[in-house]
PDB file of C-alpha atoms in Angstrom:
ATOM      1  CA  MET P 207      -0.121  -0.624   0.589  1.00 96.00           C
ATOM      2  CA  LYS P 208       0.983   3.222   0.250  1.00 98.00           C
ATOM      3  CA  ILE P 209       0.196   5.147   3.122  1.00 98.00           C
ATOM      4  CA  ALA P 210       0.916   8.776   3.611  1.00 98.00           C
ATOM      5  CA  ILE P 211       2.106  10.476   7.002  1.00 98.00           C
ATOM      6  CA  ALA P 212       1.975  13.087   8.523  1.00 97.00           C
ATOM      7  CA  GLY P 213       4.007  13.838  12.478  1.00 95.00           C
ATOM      8  CA  ALA P 214       6.130  10.659  11.065  1.00 94.00           C
ATOM      9  CA  THR P 215       8.972  12.244  13.073  1.00 90.00           C
ATOM     10  CA  GLY P 216       6.893  12.739  16.355  1.00 92.00           C
ATOM     11  CA  PHE P 217       7.145  10.029  19.228  1.00 93.00           C
ATOM     12  CA  VAL P 218       4.772   7.069  17.946  1.00 96.00           C
ATOM     13  CA  GLY P 219       5.820   7.970  14.007  1.00 96.00           C
ATOM     14  CA  SER P 220       8.635   7.441  13.688  1.00 94.00           C
ATOM     15  CA  ARG P 221       7.317   3.587  14.300  1.00 96.00           C
ATOM     16  CA  LEU P 222       5.184   3.541  12.710  1.00 97.00           C
ATOM     17  CA  VAL P 223       6.773   4.217   9.969  1.00 97.00           C
ATOM     18  CA  GLU P 224       9.794   1.784  10.712  1.00 95.00           C
ATOM     19  CA  GLN P 225       7.013  -0.473  11.499  1.00 96.00           C
ATOM     20  CA  LEU P 226       6.092  -0.370   7.511  1.00 97.00           C
ATOM     21  CA  GLN P 227       8.570  -0.203   6.085  1.00 95.00           C
ATOM     22  CA  ALA P 228       9.260  -3.290   6.646  1.00 95.00           C
ATOM     23  CA  GLN P 229       6.031  -4.964   5.673  1.00 95.00           C
ATOM     24  CA  GLY P 230       6.965  -3.184   2.114  1.00 95.00           C
ATOM     25  CA  HIS P 231       4.666   0.038   2.095  1.00 96.00           C
ATOM     26  CA  GLU P 232       4.754   2.677  -0.024  1.00 97.00           C
ATOM     27  CA  VAL P 233       6.188   5.513   3.037  1.00 97.00           C
ATOM     28  CA  VAL P 234       5.163   9.404   2.108  1.00 97.00           C
ATOM     29  CA  ILE P 235       5.921  11.485   4.910  1.00 97.00           C
ATOM     30  CA  PHE P 236       4.362  15.245   4.979  1.00 96.00           C
ATOM     31  CA  THR P 237       7.368  17.649   7.203  1.00 94.00           C
ATOM     32  CA  ARG P 238       8.505  21.520   8.087  1.00 92.00           C
ATOM     33  CA  SER P 239      12.147  19.585   8.290  1.00 90.00           C
ATOM     34  CA  PRO P 240      12.663  17.701   4.881  1.00 91.00           C
ATOM     35  CA  GLN P 241      16.623  17.072   5.292  1.00 89.00           C
ATOM     36  CA  GLN P 242      16.271  15.585   8.591  1.00 87.00           C
ATOM     37  CA  ALA P 243      13.046  13.636   7.505  1.00 90.00           C
ATOM     38  CA  SER P 244      15.216  12.168   4.718  1.00 90.00           C
ATOM     39  CA  ASN P 245      18.618  11.343   7.211  1.00 89.00           C
ATOM     40  CA  ARG P 246      16.144   9.435   8.311  1.00 90.00           C
ATOM     41  CA  PHE P 247      13.925   6.902   6.878  1.00 89.00           C
ATOM     42  CA  GLY P 248      15.725   7.058   3.454  1.00 82.00           C
ATOM     43  CA  ARG P 249      13.543   5.119   2.026  1.00 87.00           C
ATOM     44  CA  ALA P 250      10.657   7.267   2.587  1.00 92.00           C
ATOM     45  CA  GLN P 251       8.647   9.879  -0.221  1.00 95.00           C
ATOM     46  CA  ILE P 252      10.072  12.639   1.642  1.00 95.00           C
ATOM     47  CA  VAL P 253       6.935  15.757   1.738  1.00 96.00           C
ATOM     48  CA  GLY P 254       8.516  19.522   2.735  1.00 94.00           C
ATOM     49  CA  TYR P 255       4.876  21.533   3.851  1.00 95.00           C
ATOM     50  CA  SER P 256       3.722  24.155   6.383  1.00 95.00           C
ATOM     51  CA  PRO P 257       0.955  22.139   7.908  1.00 95.00           C
ATOM     52  CA  LEU P 258      -0.907  25.034   8.674  1.00 96.00           C
ATOM     53  CA  GLN P 259      -1.474  26.773   4.304  1.00 97.00           C
ATOM     54  CA  SER P 260      -2.861  24.697   1.702  1.00 97.00           C
ATOM     55  CA  GLY P 261       0.316  24.212  -1.360  1.00 96.00           C
ATOM     56  CA  ALA P 262       1.404  22.293  -3.254  1.00 96.00           C
ATOM     57  CA  TRP P 263       2.681  19.603  -0.377  1.00 96.00           C
ATOM     58  CA  GLN P 264      -1.170  18.035  -0.211  1.00 97.00           C
ATOM     59  CA  GLU P 265      -1.654  17.053  -4.208  1.00 97.00           C
ATOM     60  CA  SER P 266       1.150  14.139  -2.855  1.00 97.00           C
ATOM     61  CA  ILE P 267      -2.392  12.975  -1.293  1.00 97.00           C
ATOM     62  CA  SER P 268      -3.959  11.847  -4.219  1.00 97.00           C
ATOM     63  CA  GLY P 269      -3.079   8.285  -5.030  1.00 97.00           C
ATOM     64  CA  CYS P 270      -2.470   7.827  -1.771  1.00 98.00           C
ATOM     65  CA  ASP P 271      -4.297   4.334  -0.191  1.00 98.00           C
ATOM     66  CA  ALA P 272      -4.527   5.881   3.489  1.00 98.00           C
ATOM     67  CA  VAL P 273      -3.419   8.707   4.750  1.00 98.00           C
ATOM     68  CA  VAL P 274      -2.232   9.232   8.976  1.00 98.00           C
ATOM     69  CA  ASN P 275      -2.589  11.932   9.969  1.00 98.00           C
ATOM     70  CA  LEU P 276      -0.569  12.412  13.726  1.00 98.00           C
ATOM     71  CA  ALA P 277       0.814  15.593  14.192  1.00 96.00           C
ATOM     72  CA  GLY P 278       0.419  18.550  16.872  1.00 95.00           C
ATOM     73  CA  GLU P 279       2.081  21.273  18.883  1.00 94.00           C
ATOM     74  CA  PRO P 280       3.503  18.397  22.176  1.00 89.00           C
ATOM     75  CA  ILE P 281       1.386  19.235  25.080  1.00 88.00           C
ATOM     76  CA  ALA P 282       3.318  18.968  27.992  1.00 78.00           C
ATOM     77  CA  GLU P 283       6.293  20.406  27.310  1.00 78.00           C
ATOM     78  CA  LYS P 284       5.775  24.382  27.005  1.00 82.00           C
ATOM     79  CA  ARG P 285       3.584  26.558  29.875  1.00 85.00           C
ATOM     80  CA  TRP P 286       0.742  27.167  28.543  1.00 88.00           C
ATOM     81  CA  THR P 287       0.564  31.220  28.053  1.00 91.00           C
ATOM     82  CA  PRO P 288      -2.253  31.937  25.787  1.00 94.00           C
ATOM     83  CA  ASP P 289      -0.235  32.006  22.444  1.00 95.00           C
ATOM     84  CA  HIS P 290       0.596  28.522  22.924  1.00 93.00           C
ATOM     85  CA  LYS P 291      -2.029  28.075  23.772  1.00 95.00           C
ATOM     86  CA  ARG P 292      -3.435  29.392  20.079  1.00 97.00           C
ATOM     87  CA  THR P 293      -0.789  26.322  19.236  1.00 96.00           C
ATOM     88  CA  ILE P 294      -1.430  23.915  20.208  1.00 96.00           C
ATOM     89  CA  LEU P 295      -5.145  24.166  18.980  1.00 97.00           C
ATOM     90  CA  GLU P 296      -4.340  25.117  15.559  1.00 97.00           C
ATOM     91  CA  SER P 297      -2.006  22.622  14.691  1.00 97.00           C
ATOM     92  CA  ARG P 298      -4.598  20.528  15.041  1.00 97.00           C
ATOM     93  CA  GLN P 299      -7.747  21.685  14.204  1.00 98.00           C
ATOM     94  CA  ILE P 300      -5.981  24.046  11.052  1.00 98.00           C
ATOM     95  CA  GLY P 301      -3.584  20.691  10.373  1.00 98.00           C
ATOM     96  CA  THR P 302      -6.603  18.303  10.270  1.00 98.00           C
ATOM     97  CA  GLN P 303      -8.433  21.137   8.439  1.00 98.00           C
ATOM     98  CA  LYS P 304      -6.024  21.602   5.677  1.00 98.00           C
ATOM     99  CA  ILE P 305      -5.138  17.306   5.812  1.00 98.00           C
ATOM    100  CA  VAL P 306      -9.256  16.494   5.179  1.00 98.00           C
ATOM    101  CA  GLU P 307      -8.682  19.655   2.226  1.00 98.00           C
ATOM    102  CA  ALA P 308      -6.301  17.087  -0.091  1.00 98.00           C
ATOM    103  CA  ILE P 309      -7.764  14.147  -0.345  1.00 98.00           C
ATOM    104  CA  SER P 310     -11.281  15.703  -1.216  1.00 97.00           C
ATOM    105  CA  GLN P 311      -9.344  17.882  -3.908  1.00 97.00           C
ATOM    106  CA  SER P 312      -7.300  14.794  -4.558  1.00 96.00           C
ATOM    107  CA  SER P 313      -8.011  12.416  -7.667  1.00 96.00           C
ATOM    108  CA  VAL P 314      -8.133   9.125  -6.032  1.00 96.00           C
ATOM    109  CA  LYS P 315      -9.355   9.922  -3.416  1.00 97.00           C
ATOM    110  CA  PRO P 316      -7.348   7.762  -0.241  1.00 98.00           C
ATOM    111  CA  SER P 317      -9.896   4.591   1.502  1.00 98.00           C
ATOM    112  CA  VAL P 318      -9.327   5.840   5.197  1.00 98.00           C
ATOM    113  CA  LEU P 319      -7.488   8.704   6.906  1.00 98.00           C
ATOM    114  CA  ILE P 320      -6.764   7.854  10.979  1.00 98.00           C
ATOM    115  CA  ASN P 321      -6.569  10.626  12.955  1.00 98.00           C
ATOM    116  CA  ALA P 322      -5.129  10.606  15.428  1.00 98.00           C
ATOM    117  CA  SER P 323      -6.928  12.203  19.116  1.00 98.00           C
ATOM    118  CA  ALA P 324      -6.312  12.258  22.270  1.00 96.00           C
ATOM    119  CA  ILE P 325      -8.093  10.446  25.718  1.00 96.00           C
ATOM    120  CA  GLY P 326      -7.929  14.413  26.968  1.00 95.00           C
ATOM    121  CA  TYR P 327     -11.619  14.415  25.280  1.00 97.00           C
ATOM    122  CA  TYR P 328     -13.076  12.972  27.986  1.00 97.00           C
ATOM    123  CA  GLY P 329     -12.372  16.079  31.042  1.00 95.00           C
ATOM    124  CA  THR P 330     -10.186  14.727  34.022  1.00 93.00           C
ATOM    125  CA  SER P 331     -11.667  12.882  37.080  1.00 92.00           C
ATOM    126  CA  GLU P 332     -10.307  10.414  40.540  1.00 89.00           C
ATOM    127  CA  THR P 333     -14.141   8.544  40.091  1.00 93.00           C
ATOM    128  CA  SER P 334     -15.596   8.593  36.403  1.00 95.00           C
ATOM    129  CA  LYS P 335     -14.464   6.192  34.290  1.00 97.00           C
ATOM    130  CA  PHE P 336     -15.277   6.217  30.826  1.00 98.00           C
ATOM    131  CA  ASP P 337     -15.370   5.012  26.359  1.00 98.00           C
ATOM    132  CA  GLU P 338     -15.601   5.395  23.823  1.00 98.00           C
ATOM    133  CA  THR P 339     -19.598   6.600  24.177  1.00 98.00           C
ATOM    134  CA  SER P 340     -18.715   8.522  26.703  1.00 98.00           C
ATOM    135  CA  PRO P 341     -18.972  12.764  25.837  1.00 98.00           C
ATOM    136  CA  ALA P 342     -16.510  15.454  26.151  1.00 97.00           C
ATOM    137  CA  GLY P 343     -15.245  16.762  29.178  1.00 96.00           C
ATOM    138  CA  LYS P 344     -15.265  21.765  29.607  1.00 94.00           C
ATOM    139  CA  ASP P 345     -11.657  22.004  30.201  1.00 94.00           C
ATOM    140  CA  PHE P 346      -9.284  23.609  27.698  1.00 94.00           C
ATOM    141  CA  LEU P 347      -7.523  19.353  25.767  1.00 95.00           C
ATOM    142  CA  ALA P 348     -10.722  18.740  26.287  1.00 96.00           C
ATOM    143  CA  GLU P 349     -11.680  21.743  23.333  1.00 97.00           C
ATOM    144  CA  VAL P 350      -8.494  21.616  21.891  1.00 97.00           C
ATOM    145  CA  CYS P 351      -9.534  17.338  20.867  1.00 97.00           C
ATOM    146  CA  THR P 352     -13.123  17.963  19.574  1.00 98.00           C
ATOM    147  CA  ALA P 353     -12.862  20.380  17.967  1.00 98.00           C
ATOM    148  CA  TRP P 354     -10.162  17.912  16.964  1.00 98.00           C
ATOM    149  CA  GLU P 355     -12.019  15.937  15.251  1.00 98.00           C
ATOM    150  CA  THR P 356     -14.727  17.818  14.353  1.00 98.00           C
ATOM    151  CA  ALA P 357     -12.680  19.113  11.337  1.00 98.00           C
ATOM    152  CA  ALA P 358     -11.219  15.617  10.769  1.00 98.00           C
ATOM    153  CA  GLN P 359     -15.297  13.782  10.730  1.00 98.00           C
ATOM    154  CA  ALA P 360     -15.741  16.935   7.721  1.00 98.00           C
ATOM    155  CA  VAL P 361     -13.928  13.900   5.403  1.00 98.00           C
ATOM    156  CA  THR P 362     -16.514  12.079   5.847  1.00 97.00           C
ATOM    157  CA  ASN P 363     -17.709  13.915   2.486  1.00 96.00           C
ATOM    158  CA  THR P 364     -15.582  12.951   0.351  1.00 96.00           C
ATOM    159  CA  GLY P 365     -16.330   9.033   0.927  1.00 95.00           C
ATOM    160  CA  THR P 366     -13.240   8.419   2.918  1.00 98.00           C
ATOM    161  CA  ARG P 367     -13.765   6.198   6.313  1.00 98.00           C
ATOM    162  CA  LEU P 368     -12.662   8.023   9.143  1.00 98.00           C
ATOM    163  CA  VAL P 369     -10.828   5.972  12.467  1.00 98.00           C
ATOM    164  CA  ILE P 370     -10.430   8.388  15.036  1.00 98.00           C
ATOM    165  CA  LEU P 371      -7.848   7.496  17.832  1.00 98.00           C
ATOM    166  CA  ARG P 372      -7.710   9.039  21.242  1.00 98.00           C
ATOM    167  CA  MET P 373      -4.513   8.141  22.416  1.00 97.00           C
ATOM    168  CA  GLY P 374      -3.935   7.549  26.013  1.00 95.00           C
ATOM    169  CA  ILE P 375      -0.576   8.016  28.105  1.00 92.00           C
ATOM    170  CA  VAL P 376       2.019   6.361  25.080  1.00 94.00           C
ATOM    171  CA  LEU P 377       5.008   4.886  26.564  1.00 94.00           C
ATOM    172  CA  GLY P 378       8.547   3.706  24.694  1.00 93.00           C
ATOM    173  CA  GLU P 379      12.139   3.371  24.997  1.00 88.00           C
ATOM    174  CA  ASN P 380      13.328   7.138  24.130  1.00 81.00           C
ATOM    175  CA  GLY P 381      11.121   8.983  24.822  1.00 76.00           C
ATOM    176  CA  GLY P 382       7.517  10.655  25.625  1.00 77.00           C
ATOM    177  CA  VAL P 383       6.481  10.802  29.538  1.00 75.00           C
ATOM    178  CA  LEU P 384       8.620   7.227  30.631  1.00 80.00           C
ATOM    179  CA  GLY P 385      11.768   8.363  29.043  1.00 76.00           C
ATOM    180  CA  LYS P 386      11.119  12.390  31.104  1.00 73.00           C
ATOM    181  CA  MET P 387      10.717   9.229  34.733  1.00 74.00           C
ATOM    182  CA  LEU P 388      13.519   7.217  33.792  1.00 77.00           C
ATOM    183  CA  ALA P 389      16.570   9.823  35.371  1.00 75.00           C
ATOM    184  CA  PRO P 390      15.162  10.037  38.937  1.00 74.00           C
ATOM    185  CA  PHE P 391      13.239   6.315  39.718  1.00 73.00           C
ATOM    186  CA  SER P 392      17.317   5.797  38.242  1.00 74.00           C
ATOM    187  CA  ALA P 393      18.805   7.986  41.207  1.00 71.00           C
ATOM    188  CA  PHE P 394      17.345   6.443  43.212  1.00 66.00           C
ATOM    189  CA  VAL P 395      15.074   9.501  43.495  1.00 62.00           C
ATOM    190  CA  GLY P 396      11.356   8.908  41.553  1.00 72.00           C
ATOM    191  CA  GLY P 397       8.332   8.691  43.134  1.00 76.00           C
ATOM    192  CA  PRO P 398       4.568   9.272  42.070  1.00 79.00           C
ATOM    193  CA  ILE P 399       3.833  12.662  40.606  1.00 80.00           C
ATOM    194  CA  GLY P 400       0.879  14.312  41.936  1.00 81.00           C
ATOM    195  CA  SER P 401      -1.242  13.006  44.522  1.00 85.00           C
ATOM    196  CA  GLY P 402      -0.921   9.186  43.519  1.00 87.00           C
ATOM    197  CA  LYS P 403      -4.243   8.553  43.670  1.00 91.00           C
ATOM    198  CA  GLN P 404      -5.168   9.894  39.258  1.00 92.00           C
ATOM    199  CA  TRP P 405      -5.792   7.770  36.809  1.00 94.00           C
ATOM    200  CA  PHE P 406      -3.217   7.089  34.262  1.00 92.00           C
ATOM    201  CA  SER P 407      -4.401   6.326  31.439  1.00 96.00           C
ATOM    202  CA  TRP P 408      -1.902   4.550  29.536  1.00 95.00           C
ATOM    203  CA  VAL P 409      -0.871   2.610  26.269  1.00 97.00           C
ATOM    204  CA  HIS P 410       2.798   0.898  24.628  1.00 98.00           C
ATOM    205  CA  ARG P 411       3.678   2.524  21.647  1.00 97.00           C
ATOM    206  CA  ASP P 412       3.656  -1.323  20.124  1.00 97.00           C
ATOM    207  CA  ASP P 413      -0.078  -2.087  20.850  1.00 98.00           C
ATOM    208  CA  VAL P 414      -0.686   1.473  19.629  1.00 98.00           C
ATOM    209  CA  VAL P 415       0.884   1.287  15.999  1.00 98.00           C
ATOM    210  CA  LYS P 416      -0.378  -2.027  15.674  1.00 98.00           C
ATOM    211  CA  LEU P 417      -3.655  -0.375  16.310  1.00 98.00           C
ATOM    212  CA  ILE P 418      -3.125   2.570  13.446  1.00 98.00           C
ATOM    213  CA  ILE P 419      -2.716  -0.341  11.025  1.00 98.00           C
ATOM    214  CA  GLN P 420      -5.286  -2.877  11.885  1.00 98.00           C
ATOM    215  CA  ALA P 421      -7.330   0.904  11.142  1.00 98.00           C
ATOM    216  CA  ILE P 422      -5.289   1.110   8.102  1.00 98.00           C
ATOM    217  CA  THR P 423      -6.291  -2.211   6.971  1.00 96.00           C
ATOM    218  CA  ASP P 424      -9.264  -2.928   8.985  1.00 97.00           C
ATOM    219  CA  PRO P 425     -12.768  -1.712   6.537  1.00 97.00           C
ATOM    220  CA  GLN P 426     -15.406  -2.575   9.478  1.00 96.00           C
ATOM    221  CA  MET P 427     -12.918   0.085  11.286  1.00 97.00           C
ATOM    222  CA  GLN P 428     -14.501   3.288  11.565  1.00 98.00           C
ATOM    223  CA  GLY P 429     -15.371   6.245  14.254  1.00 98.00           C
ATOM    224  CA  VAL P 430     -13.909   6.793  17.360  1.00 98.00           C
ATOM    225  CA  TYR P 431     -11.659   3.976  19.196  1.00 98.00           C
ATOM    226  CA  ASN P 432     -10.011   4.794  22.802  1.00 98.00           C
ATOM    227  CA  ALA P 433      -5.954   4.018  21.727  1.00 98.00           C
ATOM    228  CA  THR P 434      -5.074   2.870  25.837  1.00 98.00           C
ATOM    229  CA  ALA P 435      -4.603  -0.708  27.208  1.00 98.00           C
ATOM    230  CA  PRO P 436      -7.499  -2.255  28.909  1.00 98.00           C
ATOM    231  CA  ASN P 437      -6.325  -1.691  32.330  1.00 98.00           C
ATOM    232  CA  PRO P 438      -5.512   1.814  33.058  1.00 97.00           C
ATOM    233  CA  VAL P 439      -3.613   1.926  36.943  1.00 96.00           C
ATOM    234  CA  THR P 440      -3.496   4.889  39.013  1.00 94.00           C
ATOM    235  CA  MET P 441       0.486   7.401  39.211  1.00 90.00           C
ATOM    236  CA  GLU P 442       0.808   5.789  42.777  1.00 91.00           C
ATOM    237  CA  VAL P 443       0.503   2.263  41.287  1.00 94.00           C
ATOM    238  CA  PHE P 444       1.888   2.956  38.059  1.00 91.00           C
ATOM    239  CA  SER P 445       5.809   4.448  39.901  1.00 90.00           C
ATOM    240  CA  GLN P 446       5.351   2.350  42.730  1.00 91.00           C
ATOM    241  CA  THR P 447       5.432  -0.964  39.230  1.00 93.00           C
ATOM    242  CA  LEU P 448       8.227   1.057  37.652  1.00 90.00           C
ATOM    243  CA  GLY P 449      10.234   0.984  40.771  1.00 89.00           C
ATOM    244  CA  SER P 450      10.011  -2.393  40.966  1.00 91.00           C
ATOM    245  CA  VAL P 451      10.464  -3.328  37.344  1.00 92.00           C
ATOM    246  CA  MET P 452      14.150  -0.888  37.288  1.00 89.00           C
ATOM    247  CA  ASN P 453      15.269  -2.001  41.054  1.00 85.00           C
ATOM    248  CA  ARG P 454      14.416   1.242  42.779  1.00 85.00           C
ATOM    249  CA  PRO P 455      12.334   2.533  45.392  1.00 79.00           C
ATOM    250  CA  SER P 456       9.883   4.411  44.597  1.00 74.00           C
ATOM    251  CA  TRP P 457       9.893   7.076  47.669  1.00 66.00           C
ATOM    252  CA  LEU P 458       9.790  10.548  46.344  1.00 70.00           C
ATOM    253  CA  PRO P 459       6.642  12.002  45.358  1.00 73.00           C
ATOM    254  CA  VAL P 460       6.146  14.654  42.916  1.00 71.00           C
ATOM    255  CA  PRO P 461       4.886  18.275  44.662  1.00 69.00           C
ATOM    256  CA  ASN P 462       2.104  19.641  42.751  1.00 70.00           C
ATOM    257  CA  PHE P 463       4.162  22.722  43.027  1.00 66.00           C
ATOM    258  CA  ALA P 464       7.021  21.984  41.563  1.00 64.00           C
ATOM    259  CA  LEU P 465       4.909  20.636  38.185  1.00 64.00           C
ATOM    260  CA  GLU P 466       2.616  24.663  38.377  1.00 71.00           C
ATOM    261  CA  ALA P 467       6.548  26.442  38.582  1.00 66.00           C
ATOM    262  CA  LEU P 468       7.197  24.873  35.218  1.00 58.00           C
ATOM    263  CA  LEU P 469       4.081  24.373  33.293  1.00 61.00           C
ATOM    264  CA  GLY P 470       1.138  26.197  35.263  1.00 73.00           C
ATOM    265  CA  GLU P 471      -1.741  25.107  33.651  1.00 77.00           C
ATOM    266  CA  GLY P 472       0.169  22.071  31.581  1.00 71.00           C
ATOM    267  CA  ALA P 473       0.749  20.306  34.175  1.00 76.00           C
ATOM    268  CA  ILE P 474      -2.696  19.209  34.178  1.00 80.00           C
ATOM    269  CA  VAL P 475      -2.248  16.981  31.232  1.00 76.00           C
ATOM    270  CA  VAL P 476      -0.179  14.811  34.575  1.00 77.00           C
ATOM    271  CA  LEU P 477      -1.430  15.753  38.002  1.00 82.00           C
ATOM    272  CA  GLN P 478      -4.956  15.189  37.489  1.00 87.00           C
ATOM    273  CA  GLY P 479      -5.570  11.846  34.907  1.00 91.00           C
ATOM    274  CA  GLN P 480      -9.025  10.146  33.462  1.00 94.00           C
ATOM    275  CA  GLN P 481      -9.539   6.570  34.288  1.00 97.00           C
ATOM    276  CA  VAL P 482     -10.399   5.337  30.143  1.00 98.00           C
ATOM    277  CA  VAL P 483     -11.564   1.864  29.009  1.00 98.00           C
ATOM    278  CA  PRO P 484     -11.020   0.648  25.729  1.00 98.00           C
ATOM    279  CA  THR P 485     -14.739  -0.671  24.842  1.00 98.00           C
ATOM    280  CA  HIS P 486     -15.384   0.032  21.197  1.00 98.00           C
ATOM    281  CA  THR P 487     -11.316  -0.708  20.446  1.00 98.00           C
ATOM    282  CA  LEU P 488     -11.955  -4.523  21.865  1.00 98.00           C
ATOM    283  CA  ALA P 489     -15.327  -4.622  20.762  1.00 97.00           C
ATOM    284  CA  GLN P 490     -13.273  -4.519  17.281  1.00 96.00           C
ATOM    285  CA  GLY P 491     -11.387  -7.585  17.761  1.00 96.00           C
ATOM    286  CA  PHE P 492      -8.533  -5.581  18.383  1.00 98.00           C
ATOM    287  CA  ASP P 493      -5.802  -7.787  21.176  1.00 97.00           C
ATOM    288  CA  PHE P 494      -3.069  -5.980  22.365  1.00 98.00           C
ATOM    289  CA  GLN P 495       0.411  -7.171  23.329  1.00 98.00           C
ATOM    290  CA  TYR P 496       0.006  -5.501  26.787  1.00 98.00           C
ATOM    291  CA  SER P 497      -2.953  -5.149  28.657  1.00 98.00           C
ATOM    292  CA  THR P 498      -1.270  -5.048  32.119  1.00 98.00           C
ATOM    293  CA  ILE P 499       1.490  -2.699  33.356  1.00 97.00           C
ATOM    294  CA  LYS P 500       4.561  -4.891  34.472  1.00 97.00           C
ATOM    295  CA  PRO P 501       5.213  -6.586  31.870  1.00 97.00           C
ATOM    296  CA  ALA P 502       4.806  -3.178  29.414  1.00 97.00           C
ATOM    297  CA  LEU P 503       7.038  -1.618  31.488  1.00 96.00           C
ATOM    298  CA  ALA P 504      10.027  -5.098  31.640  1.00 96.00           C
ATOM    299  CA  ALA P 505       9.864  -5.038  27.937  1.00 96.00           C
ATOM    300  CA  ILE P 506      10.502  -1.378  27.123  1.00 95.00           C
ATOM    301  CA  LEU P 507      13.020  -1.446  29.851  1.00 92.00           C
ATOM    302  CA  GLY P 508      14.536  -4.650  28.285  1.00 88.00           C
ATOM    303  CA  SER P 509      14.857  -2.735  25.013  1.00 61.00           C
TER     304      SER P 509
END
């Protein structure tokens, strides 16, 4: 197949490209850094683009069998100033609109668009459990995810099948949330972030990639699916399990004020959580390779 990917150089996208190329698929990568992508993915077709602008790059979508849109400004790496919040929103909403615009203009339209979203859609709660039928929350991230998904929904007017994946906290080697937590644990000063009672709805990166590939190839998949492992845990349990796998203690909590000083309002991403289960994903027959946290962490740290 010929598969176009936006966000290919990110934590999930880079592993997706590796898997697709290993399976013999042709990959078209949309990137703001063509030289960097070319050095990293030599066998892929590299297309330079400005994600928030229409342009010649959109012509490259015509003739592709599928489009995977993973692009978006990182959520929890900078303080949420008004300008940065606007960047977070526009990178997803307008970026997706431009992908859909390209599909609508294609002479040979892709059969499916796989569009990322996030479990931030549901808002935060220590007591509620959310699945794909749960309503949207009311905080900033819920508003971003709603706008993101609404932009993607427009592709159904073109006859292209749409799959939206609401991703949990993605765990894998060499990056992501786990990459930020390893250093303090290695130094014997690791521990839960915040109260420890907040839910941590996680997923192994390889399972996200596997789900994306299934969404590409299974014509029965349509609509919204939670890309989260079936067994979310609290932050306290996650930290204790990480310490156990690393043979390190988990005793020094990271206080709320420390993260709030660094990230401001963006600290909500890790200080508050939500218990999310993949009801629709499991009903579709998806088989998680990593459904519980300890084997997932053991596999990641073993690699």
